[in-house]
Short mmCIF file of C-alpha atoms and ligand atoms in Angstrom, two decimals:
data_model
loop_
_atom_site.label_atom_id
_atom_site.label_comp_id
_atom_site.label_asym_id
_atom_site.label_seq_id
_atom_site.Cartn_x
_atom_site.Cartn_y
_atom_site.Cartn_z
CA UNK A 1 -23.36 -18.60 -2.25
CA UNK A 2 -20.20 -17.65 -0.20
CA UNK A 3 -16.90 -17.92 -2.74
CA UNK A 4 -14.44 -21.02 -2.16
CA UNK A 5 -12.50 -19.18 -0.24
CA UNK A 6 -15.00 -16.62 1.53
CA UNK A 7 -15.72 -12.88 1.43
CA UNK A 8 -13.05 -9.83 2.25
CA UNK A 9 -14.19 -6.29 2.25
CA UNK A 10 -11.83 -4.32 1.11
CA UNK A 11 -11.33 -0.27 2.25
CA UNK A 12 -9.56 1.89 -0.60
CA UNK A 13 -9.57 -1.33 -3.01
CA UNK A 14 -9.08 1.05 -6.26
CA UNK A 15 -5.77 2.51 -5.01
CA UNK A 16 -2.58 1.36 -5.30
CA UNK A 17 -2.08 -1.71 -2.97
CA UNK A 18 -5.63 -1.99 -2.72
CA UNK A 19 -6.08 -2.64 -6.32
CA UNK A 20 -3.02 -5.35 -6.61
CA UNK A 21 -4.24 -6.92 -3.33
CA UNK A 22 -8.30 -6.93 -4.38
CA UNK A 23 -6.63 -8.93 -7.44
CA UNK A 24 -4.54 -11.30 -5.51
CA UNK A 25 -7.56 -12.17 -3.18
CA UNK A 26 -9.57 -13.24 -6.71
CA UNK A 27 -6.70 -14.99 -8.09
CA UNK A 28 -6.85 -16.89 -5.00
CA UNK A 29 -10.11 -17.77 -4.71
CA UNK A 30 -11.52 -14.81 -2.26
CA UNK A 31 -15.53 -13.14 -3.29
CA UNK A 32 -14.00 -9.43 -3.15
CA UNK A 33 -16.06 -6.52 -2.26
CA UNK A 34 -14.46 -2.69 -2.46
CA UNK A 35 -15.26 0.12 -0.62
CA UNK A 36 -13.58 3.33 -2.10
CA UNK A 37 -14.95 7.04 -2.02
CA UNK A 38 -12.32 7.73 -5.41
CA UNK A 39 -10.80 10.52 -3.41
CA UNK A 40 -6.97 9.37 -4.95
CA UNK A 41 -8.32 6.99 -7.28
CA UNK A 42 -10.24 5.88 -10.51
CA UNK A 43 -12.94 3.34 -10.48
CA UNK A 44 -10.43 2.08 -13.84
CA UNK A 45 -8.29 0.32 -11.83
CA UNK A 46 -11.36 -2.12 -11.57
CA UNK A 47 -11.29 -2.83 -15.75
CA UNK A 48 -7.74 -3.82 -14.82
CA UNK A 49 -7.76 -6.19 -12.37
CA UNK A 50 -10.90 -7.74 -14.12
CA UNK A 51 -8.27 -7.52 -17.60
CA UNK A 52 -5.79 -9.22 -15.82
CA UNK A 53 -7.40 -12.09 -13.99
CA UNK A 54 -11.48 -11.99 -15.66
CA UNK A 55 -12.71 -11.85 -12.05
CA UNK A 56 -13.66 -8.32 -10.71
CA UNK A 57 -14.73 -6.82 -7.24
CA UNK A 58 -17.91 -6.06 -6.01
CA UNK A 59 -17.83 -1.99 -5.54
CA UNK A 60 -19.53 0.54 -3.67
CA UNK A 61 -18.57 4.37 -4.03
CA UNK A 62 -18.74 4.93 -0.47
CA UNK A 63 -16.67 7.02 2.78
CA UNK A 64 -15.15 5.08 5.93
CA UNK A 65 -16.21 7.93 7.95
CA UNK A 66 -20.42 7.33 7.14
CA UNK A 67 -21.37 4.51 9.36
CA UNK A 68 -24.36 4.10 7.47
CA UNK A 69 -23.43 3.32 4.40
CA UNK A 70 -20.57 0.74 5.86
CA UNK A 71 -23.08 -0.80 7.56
CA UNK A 72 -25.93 -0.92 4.76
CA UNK A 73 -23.00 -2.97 3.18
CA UNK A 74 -22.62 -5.34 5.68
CA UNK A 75 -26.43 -5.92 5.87
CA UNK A 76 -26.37 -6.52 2.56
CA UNK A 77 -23.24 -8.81 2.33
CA UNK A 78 -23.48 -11.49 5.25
CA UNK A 79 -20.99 -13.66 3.80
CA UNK A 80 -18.42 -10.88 4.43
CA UNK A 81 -15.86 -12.98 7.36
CA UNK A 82 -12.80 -10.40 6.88
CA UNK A 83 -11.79 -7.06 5.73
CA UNK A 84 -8.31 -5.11 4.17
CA UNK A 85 -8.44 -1.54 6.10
CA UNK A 86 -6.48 0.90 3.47
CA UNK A 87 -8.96 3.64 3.14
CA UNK A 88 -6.89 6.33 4.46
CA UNK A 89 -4.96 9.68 3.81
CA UNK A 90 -1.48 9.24 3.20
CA UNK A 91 0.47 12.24 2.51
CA UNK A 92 2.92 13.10 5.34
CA UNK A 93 3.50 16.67 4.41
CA UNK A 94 -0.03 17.15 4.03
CA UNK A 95 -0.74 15.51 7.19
CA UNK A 96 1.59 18.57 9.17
CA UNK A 97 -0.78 21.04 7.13
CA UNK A 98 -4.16 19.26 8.08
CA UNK A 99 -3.85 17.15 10.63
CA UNK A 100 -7.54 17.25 11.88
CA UNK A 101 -9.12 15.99 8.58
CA UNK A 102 -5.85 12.95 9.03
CA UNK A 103 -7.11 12.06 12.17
CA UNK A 104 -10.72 12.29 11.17
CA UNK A 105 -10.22 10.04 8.15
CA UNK A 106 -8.29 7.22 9.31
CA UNK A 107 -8.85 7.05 12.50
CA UNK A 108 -12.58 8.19 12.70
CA UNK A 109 -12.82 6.02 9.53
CA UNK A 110 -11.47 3.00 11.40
CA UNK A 111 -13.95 3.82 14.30
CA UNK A 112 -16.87 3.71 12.32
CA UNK A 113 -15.80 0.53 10.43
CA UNK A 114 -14.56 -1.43 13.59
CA UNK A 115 -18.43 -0.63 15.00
CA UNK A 116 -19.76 -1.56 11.43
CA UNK A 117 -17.51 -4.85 12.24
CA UNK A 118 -18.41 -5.74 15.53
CA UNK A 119 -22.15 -4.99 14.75
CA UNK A 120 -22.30 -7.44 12.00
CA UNK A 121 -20.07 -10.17 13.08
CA UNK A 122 -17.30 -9.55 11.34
CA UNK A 123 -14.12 -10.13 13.89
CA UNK A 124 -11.10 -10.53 10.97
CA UNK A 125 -9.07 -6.94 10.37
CA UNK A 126 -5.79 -6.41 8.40
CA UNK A 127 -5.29 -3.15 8.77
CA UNK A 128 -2.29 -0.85 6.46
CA UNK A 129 0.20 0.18 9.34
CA UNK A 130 3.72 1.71 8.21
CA UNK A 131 6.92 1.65 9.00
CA UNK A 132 6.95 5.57 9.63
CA UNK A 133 5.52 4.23 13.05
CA UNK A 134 8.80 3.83 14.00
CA UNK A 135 10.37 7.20 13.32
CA UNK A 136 13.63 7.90 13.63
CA UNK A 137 15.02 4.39 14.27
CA UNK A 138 18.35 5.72 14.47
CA UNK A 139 17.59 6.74 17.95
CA UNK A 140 17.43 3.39 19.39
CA UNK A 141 20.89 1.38 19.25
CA UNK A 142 20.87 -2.07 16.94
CA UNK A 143 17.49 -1.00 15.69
CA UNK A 144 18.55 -0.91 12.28
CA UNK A 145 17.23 -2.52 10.29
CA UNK A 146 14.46 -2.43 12.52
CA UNK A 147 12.48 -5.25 14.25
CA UNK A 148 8.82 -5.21 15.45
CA UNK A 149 10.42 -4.89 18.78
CA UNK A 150 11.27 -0.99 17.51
CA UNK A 151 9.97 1.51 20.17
CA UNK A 152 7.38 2.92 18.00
CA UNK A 153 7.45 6.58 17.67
CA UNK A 154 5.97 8.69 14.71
CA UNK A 155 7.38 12.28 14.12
CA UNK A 156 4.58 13.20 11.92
CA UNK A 157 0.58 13.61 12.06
CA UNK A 158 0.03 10.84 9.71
CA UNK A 159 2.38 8.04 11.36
CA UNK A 160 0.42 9.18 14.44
CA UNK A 161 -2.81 8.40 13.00
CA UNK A 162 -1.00 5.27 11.94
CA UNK A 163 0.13 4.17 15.61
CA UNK A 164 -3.33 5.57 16.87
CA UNK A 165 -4.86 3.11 14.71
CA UNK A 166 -2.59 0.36 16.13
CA UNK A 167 -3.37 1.28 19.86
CA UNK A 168 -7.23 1.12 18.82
CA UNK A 169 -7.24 -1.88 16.77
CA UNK A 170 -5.19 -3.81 19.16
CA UNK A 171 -8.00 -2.32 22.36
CA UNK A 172 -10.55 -3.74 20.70
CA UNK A 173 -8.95 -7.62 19.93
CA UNK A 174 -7.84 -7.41 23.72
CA UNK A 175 -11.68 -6.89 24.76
CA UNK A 176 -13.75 -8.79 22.27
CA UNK A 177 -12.79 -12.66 22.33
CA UNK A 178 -13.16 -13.95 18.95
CA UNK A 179 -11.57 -10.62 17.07
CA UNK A 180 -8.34 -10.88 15.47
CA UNK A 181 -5.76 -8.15 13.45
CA UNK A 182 -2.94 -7.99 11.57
CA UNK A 183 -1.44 -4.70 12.05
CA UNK A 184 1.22 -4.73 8.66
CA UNK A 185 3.75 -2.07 8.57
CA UNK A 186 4.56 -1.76 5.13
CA UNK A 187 7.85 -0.38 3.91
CA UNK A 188 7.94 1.74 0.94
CA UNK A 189 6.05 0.05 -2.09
CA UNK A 190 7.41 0.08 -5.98
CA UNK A 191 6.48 -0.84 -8.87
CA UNK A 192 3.20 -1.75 -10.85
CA UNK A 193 1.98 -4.95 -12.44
CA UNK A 194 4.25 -6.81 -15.01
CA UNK A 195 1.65 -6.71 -17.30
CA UNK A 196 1.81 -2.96 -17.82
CA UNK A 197 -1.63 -2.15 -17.77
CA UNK A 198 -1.53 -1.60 -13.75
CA UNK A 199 -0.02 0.93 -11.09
CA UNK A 200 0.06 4.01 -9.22
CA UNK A 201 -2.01 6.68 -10.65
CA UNK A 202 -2.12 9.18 -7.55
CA UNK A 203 -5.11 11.98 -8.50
CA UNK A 204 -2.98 15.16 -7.94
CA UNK A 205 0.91 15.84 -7.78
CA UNK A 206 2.58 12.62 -6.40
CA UNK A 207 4.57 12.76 -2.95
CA UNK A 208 6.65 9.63 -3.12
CA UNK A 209 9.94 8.70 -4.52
CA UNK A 210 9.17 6.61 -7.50
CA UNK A 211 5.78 8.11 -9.24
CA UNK A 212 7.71 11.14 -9.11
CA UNK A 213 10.58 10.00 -11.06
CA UNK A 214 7.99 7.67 -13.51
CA UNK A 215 6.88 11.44 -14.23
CA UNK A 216 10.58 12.51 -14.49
CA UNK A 217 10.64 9.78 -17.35
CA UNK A 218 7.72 10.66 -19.03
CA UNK A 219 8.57 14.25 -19.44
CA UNK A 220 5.85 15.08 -17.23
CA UNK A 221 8.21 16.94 -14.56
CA UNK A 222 11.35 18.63 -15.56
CA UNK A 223 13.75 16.91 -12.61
CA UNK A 224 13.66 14.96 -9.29
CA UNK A 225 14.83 17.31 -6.26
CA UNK A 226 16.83 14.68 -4.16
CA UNK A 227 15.70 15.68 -0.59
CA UNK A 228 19.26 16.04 1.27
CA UNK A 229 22.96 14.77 0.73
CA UNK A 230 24.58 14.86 4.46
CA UNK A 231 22.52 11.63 5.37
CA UNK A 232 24.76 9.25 6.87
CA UNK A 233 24.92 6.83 4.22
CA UNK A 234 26.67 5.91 1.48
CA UNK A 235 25.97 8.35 -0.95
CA UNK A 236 24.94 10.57 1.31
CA UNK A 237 21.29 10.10 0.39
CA UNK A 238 18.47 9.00 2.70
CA UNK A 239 17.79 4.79 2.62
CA UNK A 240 14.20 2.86 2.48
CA UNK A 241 13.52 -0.70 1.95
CA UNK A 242 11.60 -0.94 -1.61
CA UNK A 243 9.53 -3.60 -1.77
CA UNK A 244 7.23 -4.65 -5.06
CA UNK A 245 4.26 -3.91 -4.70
CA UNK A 246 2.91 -7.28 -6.00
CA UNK A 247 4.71 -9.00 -2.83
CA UNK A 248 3.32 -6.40 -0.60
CA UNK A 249 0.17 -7.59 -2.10
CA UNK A 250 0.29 -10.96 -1.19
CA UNK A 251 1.36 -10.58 2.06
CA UNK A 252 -2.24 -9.22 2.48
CA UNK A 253 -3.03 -12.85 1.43
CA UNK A 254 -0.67 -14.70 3.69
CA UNK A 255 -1.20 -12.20 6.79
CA UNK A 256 -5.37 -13.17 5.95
CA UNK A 257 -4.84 -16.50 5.85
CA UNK A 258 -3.14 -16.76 9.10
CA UNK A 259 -5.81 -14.59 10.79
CA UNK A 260 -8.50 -17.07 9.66
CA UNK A 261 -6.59 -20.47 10.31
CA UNK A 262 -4.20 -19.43 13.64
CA UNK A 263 -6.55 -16.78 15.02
CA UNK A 264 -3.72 -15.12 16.66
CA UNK A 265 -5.14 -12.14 18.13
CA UNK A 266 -3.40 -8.91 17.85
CA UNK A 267 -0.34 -9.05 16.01
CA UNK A 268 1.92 -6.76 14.03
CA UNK A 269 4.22 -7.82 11.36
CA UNK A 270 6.63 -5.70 9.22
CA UNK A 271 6.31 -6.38 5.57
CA UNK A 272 9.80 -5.16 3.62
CA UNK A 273 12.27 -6.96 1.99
CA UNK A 274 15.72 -6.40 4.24
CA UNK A 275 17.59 -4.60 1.78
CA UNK A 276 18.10 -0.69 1.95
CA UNK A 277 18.21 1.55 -0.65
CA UNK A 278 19.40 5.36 -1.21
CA UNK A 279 17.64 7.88 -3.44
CA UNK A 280 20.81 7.88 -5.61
CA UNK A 281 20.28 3.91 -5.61
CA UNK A 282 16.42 4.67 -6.80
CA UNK A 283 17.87 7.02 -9.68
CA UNK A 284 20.09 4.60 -10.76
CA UNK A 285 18.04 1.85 -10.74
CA UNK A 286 15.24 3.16 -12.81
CA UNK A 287 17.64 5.12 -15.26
CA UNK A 288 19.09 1.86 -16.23
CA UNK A 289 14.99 0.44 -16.65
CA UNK A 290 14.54 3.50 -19.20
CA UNK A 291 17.86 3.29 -20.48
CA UNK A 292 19.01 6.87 -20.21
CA UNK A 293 20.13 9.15 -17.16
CA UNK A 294 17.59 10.46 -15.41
CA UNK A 295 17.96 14.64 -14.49
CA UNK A 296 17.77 16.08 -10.81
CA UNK A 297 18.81 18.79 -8.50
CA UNK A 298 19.94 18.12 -5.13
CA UNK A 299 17.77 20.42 -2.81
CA UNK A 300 17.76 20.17 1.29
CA UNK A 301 16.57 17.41 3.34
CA UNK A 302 12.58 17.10 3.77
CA UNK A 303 11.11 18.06 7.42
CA UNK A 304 10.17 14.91 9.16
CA UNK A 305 12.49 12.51 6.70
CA UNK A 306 14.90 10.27 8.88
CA UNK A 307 17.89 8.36 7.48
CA UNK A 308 16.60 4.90 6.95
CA UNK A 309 13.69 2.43 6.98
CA UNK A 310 14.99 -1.11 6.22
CA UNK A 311 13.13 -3.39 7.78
CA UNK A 312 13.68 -6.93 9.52
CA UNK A 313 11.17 -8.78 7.91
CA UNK A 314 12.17 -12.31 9.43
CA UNK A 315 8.64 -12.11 11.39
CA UNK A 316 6.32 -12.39 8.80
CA UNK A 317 8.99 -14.89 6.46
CA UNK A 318 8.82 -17.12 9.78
CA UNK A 319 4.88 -16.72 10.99
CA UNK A 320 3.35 -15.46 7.72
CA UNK A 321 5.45 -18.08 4.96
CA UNK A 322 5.81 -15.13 3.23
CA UNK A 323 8.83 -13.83 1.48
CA UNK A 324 9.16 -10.72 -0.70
CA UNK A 325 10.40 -12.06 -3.58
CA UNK A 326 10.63 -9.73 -6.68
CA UNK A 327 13.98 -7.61 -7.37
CA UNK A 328 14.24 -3.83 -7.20
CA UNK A 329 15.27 -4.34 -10.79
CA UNK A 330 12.09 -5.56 -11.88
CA UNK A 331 10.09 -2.92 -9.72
CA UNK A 332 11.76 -0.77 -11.43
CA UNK A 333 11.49 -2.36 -14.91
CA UNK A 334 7.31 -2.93 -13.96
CA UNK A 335 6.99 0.59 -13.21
CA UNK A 336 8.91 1.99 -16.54
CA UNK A 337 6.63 -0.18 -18.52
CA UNK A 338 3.20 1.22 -16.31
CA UNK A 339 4.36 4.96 -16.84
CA UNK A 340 5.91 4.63 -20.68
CA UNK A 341 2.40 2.69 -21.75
CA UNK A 342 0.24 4.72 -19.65
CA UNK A 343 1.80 9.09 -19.02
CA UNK A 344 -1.55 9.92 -18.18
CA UNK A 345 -2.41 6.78 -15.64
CA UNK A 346 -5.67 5.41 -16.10
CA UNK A 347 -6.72 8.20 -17.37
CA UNK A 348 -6.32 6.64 -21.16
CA UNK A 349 -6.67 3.24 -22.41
CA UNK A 350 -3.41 1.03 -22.50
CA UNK A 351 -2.36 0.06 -25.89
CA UNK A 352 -3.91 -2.44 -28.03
CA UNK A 353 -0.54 -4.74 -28.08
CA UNK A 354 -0.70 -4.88 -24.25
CA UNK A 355 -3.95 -5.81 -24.02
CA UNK A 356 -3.92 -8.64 -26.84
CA UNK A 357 -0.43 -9.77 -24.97
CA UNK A 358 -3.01 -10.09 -22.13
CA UNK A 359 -5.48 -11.97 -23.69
CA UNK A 360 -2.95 -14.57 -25.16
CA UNK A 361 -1.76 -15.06 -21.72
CA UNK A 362 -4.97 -15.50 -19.97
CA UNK A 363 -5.71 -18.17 -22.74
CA UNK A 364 -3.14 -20.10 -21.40
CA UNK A 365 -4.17 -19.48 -17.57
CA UNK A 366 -6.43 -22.29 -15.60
CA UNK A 367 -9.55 -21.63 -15.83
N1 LIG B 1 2.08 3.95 -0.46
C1 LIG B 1 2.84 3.94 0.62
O1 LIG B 1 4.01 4.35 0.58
C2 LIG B 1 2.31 3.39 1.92
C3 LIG B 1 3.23 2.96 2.88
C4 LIG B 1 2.74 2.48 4.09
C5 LIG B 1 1.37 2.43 4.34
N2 LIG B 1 0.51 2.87 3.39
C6 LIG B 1 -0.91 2.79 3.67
O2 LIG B 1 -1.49 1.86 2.77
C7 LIG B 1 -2.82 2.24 2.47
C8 LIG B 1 -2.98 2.30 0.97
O3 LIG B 1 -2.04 3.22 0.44
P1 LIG B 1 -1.90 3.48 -1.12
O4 LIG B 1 -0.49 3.83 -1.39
O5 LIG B 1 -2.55 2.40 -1.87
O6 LIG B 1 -2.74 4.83 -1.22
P2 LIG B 1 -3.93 5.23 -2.20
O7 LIG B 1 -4.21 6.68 -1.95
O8 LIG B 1 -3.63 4.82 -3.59
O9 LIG B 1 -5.13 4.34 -1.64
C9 LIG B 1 -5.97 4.75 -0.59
C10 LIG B 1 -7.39 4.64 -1.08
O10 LIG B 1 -8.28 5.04 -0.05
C11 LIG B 1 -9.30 5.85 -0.63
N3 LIG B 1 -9.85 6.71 0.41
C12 LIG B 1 -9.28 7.78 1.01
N4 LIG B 1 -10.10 8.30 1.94
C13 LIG B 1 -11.23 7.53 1.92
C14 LIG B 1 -12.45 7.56 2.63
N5 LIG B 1 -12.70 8.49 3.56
N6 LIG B 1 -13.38 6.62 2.37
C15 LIG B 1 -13.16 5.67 1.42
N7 LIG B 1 -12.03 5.60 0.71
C16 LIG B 1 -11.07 6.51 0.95
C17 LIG B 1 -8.62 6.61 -1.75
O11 LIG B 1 -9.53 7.08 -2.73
C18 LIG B 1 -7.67 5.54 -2.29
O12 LIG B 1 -8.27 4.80 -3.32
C19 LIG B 1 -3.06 3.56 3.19
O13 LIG B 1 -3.69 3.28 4.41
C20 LIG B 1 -1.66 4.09 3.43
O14 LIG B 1 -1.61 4.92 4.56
C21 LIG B 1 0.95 3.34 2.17
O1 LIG B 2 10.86 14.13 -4.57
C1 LIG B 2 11.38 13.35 -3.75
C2 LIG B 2 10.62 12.42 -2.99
C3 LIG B 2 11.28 11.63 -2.08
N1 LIG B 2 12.63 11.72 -1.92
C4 LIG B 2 13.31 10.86 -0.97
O2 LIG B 2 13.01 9.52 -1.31
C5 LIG B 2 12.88 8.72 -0.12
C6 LIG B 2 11.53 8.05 -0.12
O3 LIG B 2 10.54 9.05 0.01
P1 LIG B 2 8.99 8.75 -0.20
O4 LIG B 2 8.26 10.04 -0.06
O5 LIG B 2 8.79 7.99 -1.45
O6 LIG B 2 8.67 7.76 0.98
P2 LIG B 2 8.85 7.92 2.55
O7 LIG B 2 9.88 6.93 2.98
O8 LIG B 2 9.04 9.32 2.96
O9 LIG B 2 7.44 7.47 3.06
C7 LIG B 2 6.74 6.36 2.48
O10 LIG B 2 7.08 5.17 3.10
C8 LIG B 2 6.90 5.15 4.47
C9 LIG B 2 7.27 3.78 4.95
O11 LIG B 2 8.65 3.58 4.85
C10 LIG B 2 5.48 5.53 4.85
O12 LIG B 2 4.62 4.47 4.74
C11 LIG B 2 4.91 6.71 4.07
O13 LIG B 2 3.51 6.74 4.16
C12 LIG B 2 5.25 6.61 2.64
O14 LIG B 2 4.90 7.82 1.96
C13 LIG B 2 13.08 9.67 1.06
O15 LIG B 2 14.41 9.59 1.46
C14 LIG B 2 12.82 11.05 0.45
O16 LIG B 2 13.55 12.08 1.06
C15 LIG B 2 13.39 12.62 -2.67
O17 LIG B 2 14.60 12.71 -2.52
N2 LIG B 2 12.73 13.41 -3.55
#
């Protein structure tokens, strides 16, 4: 029996946004199946979305890039009528070091699963753009913030398997009637799940902003280098547009929905909040979540970093009815109480007050 609201297969559904959008999908009503060879993740996150909400995903322990296995899963799932692409490598530094194995992964790995797709009937796609598509915005006057209208142009390997993606994805809906995509360039996510007992739990030494300062808090790093001061801001510091990751998440939802009820083809749709922020902002902002100054060093600017990402995300409030919602004060506060309850990710169990907390609240939840 197909669920109320149908079937999504979801790529990379035990990392980060994966995880918080496999659990919006079963909160709203979605049959959720994940795909996920645990390269940068833990098949935990899985316990925690089916902690949070008492529904939990279908999974397979499987690779993007083998055709057979995405298609066995197909076979074997006709109900599926969409999928969530995020099954992908995402480093950008690593990406200048090893670019063949980025292009092999996501966009191979898209390859196989559009054929997987097309072969079983499948013609709904939300794929995980990003806004490093656009590059260095700065280039283009009254592009920042910057609209979908942006001349895209990556200055790294991975934003070029990112606009790659785009140019294939949006190919295919062109030539097969029926097909549609939402191509979402996400902004930089923060945060973790109010509840405490979900978030970011990268596998080796984190890249981004925020999991490296969580560390910072935990005493599992000594100090945040602060790539660059001579940015042209206000601080000096390079700006981004954080957005919480539970809104990212359900923008999955909204962008789905639309797919399935508008069917408007090919269509990209920037999913941030409007609001920039500098590093020094970031700092701030979570030393006043753990209540105590946070130490760093201020090193030079990052190769391939650009001044700022804020995005205009009137598109997707307009098309999508979707707003981000949450504040960067409660990313922040969300994230302090992921890292303080769990230093070691989901590598340990969360404590027992958290989970009864959870279990009084479900109580109260419909059923
Ligand atoms: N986090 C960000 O800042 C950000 C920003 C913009 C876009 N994105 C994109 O969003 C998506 C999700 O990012 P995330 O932050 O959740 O990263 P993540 O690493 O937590 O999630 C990606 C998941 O894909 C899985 N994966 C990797 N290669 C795979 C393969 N060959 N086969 C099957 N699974 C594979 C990983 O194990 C992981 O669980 C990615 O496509 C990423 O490029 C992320
Ligand atoms: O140790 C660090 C890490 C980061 N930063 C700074 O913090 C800001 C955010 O850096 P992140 O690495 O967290 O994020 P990026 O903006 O570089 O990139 C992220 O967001 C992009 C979208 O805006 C892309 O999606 C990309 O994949 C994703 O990693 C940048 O100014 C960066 O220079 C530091 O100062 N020190």
């Amino acid at each position: 029996m197909p669920a109320k609201e149908g079937t999504v297969l979801v790529t990379g559904g035990t990392g980060y946004i994966g995880s918080f959008t496999a659990l919006e999908l079963l909160v709203a009503g979605y049959e959720v199946i994940v795909i996920d060879n645990l390269y940068n993740s833990s098949e935990e996150s899985l316990n925690r979305i089916e902690l949070i909400c008492g529904k939990r995903p279908i999974f397979y322990k499987a690779d993007v890039t083998d055709q057979e296995a995405l298609d066995k899963i197909f076979k074997d799932h006709p109900h599926i009528d969409s999928v969530i692409h995020f099954a992908a490598l995402k480093s950008v530094g690593e990406s200048t070091e090893i670019p063949v194995e980025y292009y092999r992964v996501n966009v191979g790995g898209t390859i196989s699963l559009l054929r997987s797709m097309e072969a079983n009937g499948v013609k709904n796609i939300v794929f995980s753009s990003s806004a490093t598509v656009y590059g260095d915005a700065t280039r283009y006057p009254n592009m920042i913030p910057i609209p979908e209208t942006c001349p895209i142009g990556p200055t790294n390997p991975y934003g070029r398997t990112k606009m790659m993606i785009e140019m294939v994805i949006e190919d295919h809906v062109e030539s097969h009637p029926g097909w549609n995509a939402a191509l979402l360039r996400y902004f930089n996510p923060a945060g973790a799940h109010p509840s405490g007992i979900m978030g970011e739990d990268p596998q080796g030494v984190p890249y981004n902003l925020l999991p490296l300062l969580g560390q910072v808090a935990v005493g599992r790093r000594e100090k945040l280098k602060v790539f660059g001061t001579d940015y042209a801001s206000h601080d000096g510091t390079a700006i981004r547009d954080y957005i919480h990751v539970v809104d990212l998440a359900k923008g999955h939802i909204a962008a789905l929905n639309k797919l399935r009820k508008d069917k408007p083809g090919c269509r990209a749709w920037n999913l941030g909040t409007g609001k920039g922020s500098t590093v020094f902002d970031m700092i701030k902002a979570f030393s006043k979540a753990v209540g105590r100054d946070l130490p760093y060093e201020v090193v030079p600017r990052r190769k391939g970093d650009v001044l700022d990402l804020t995005a205009v995300p009137t598109r997707a409030n307009e098309e999508l009815g979707w707003k981000a919602e949450m504040t960067l004060e409660q990313a922040c506060e969300d994230l302090w109480k992921w890292v303080f309850n769990n230093p070691q990710g989901y590598r340990q169990m969360p404590p027992q007050i958290l989970l009864d907390a959870l279990a009084e609240t479900r109580k109260k939840l419909p059923a």
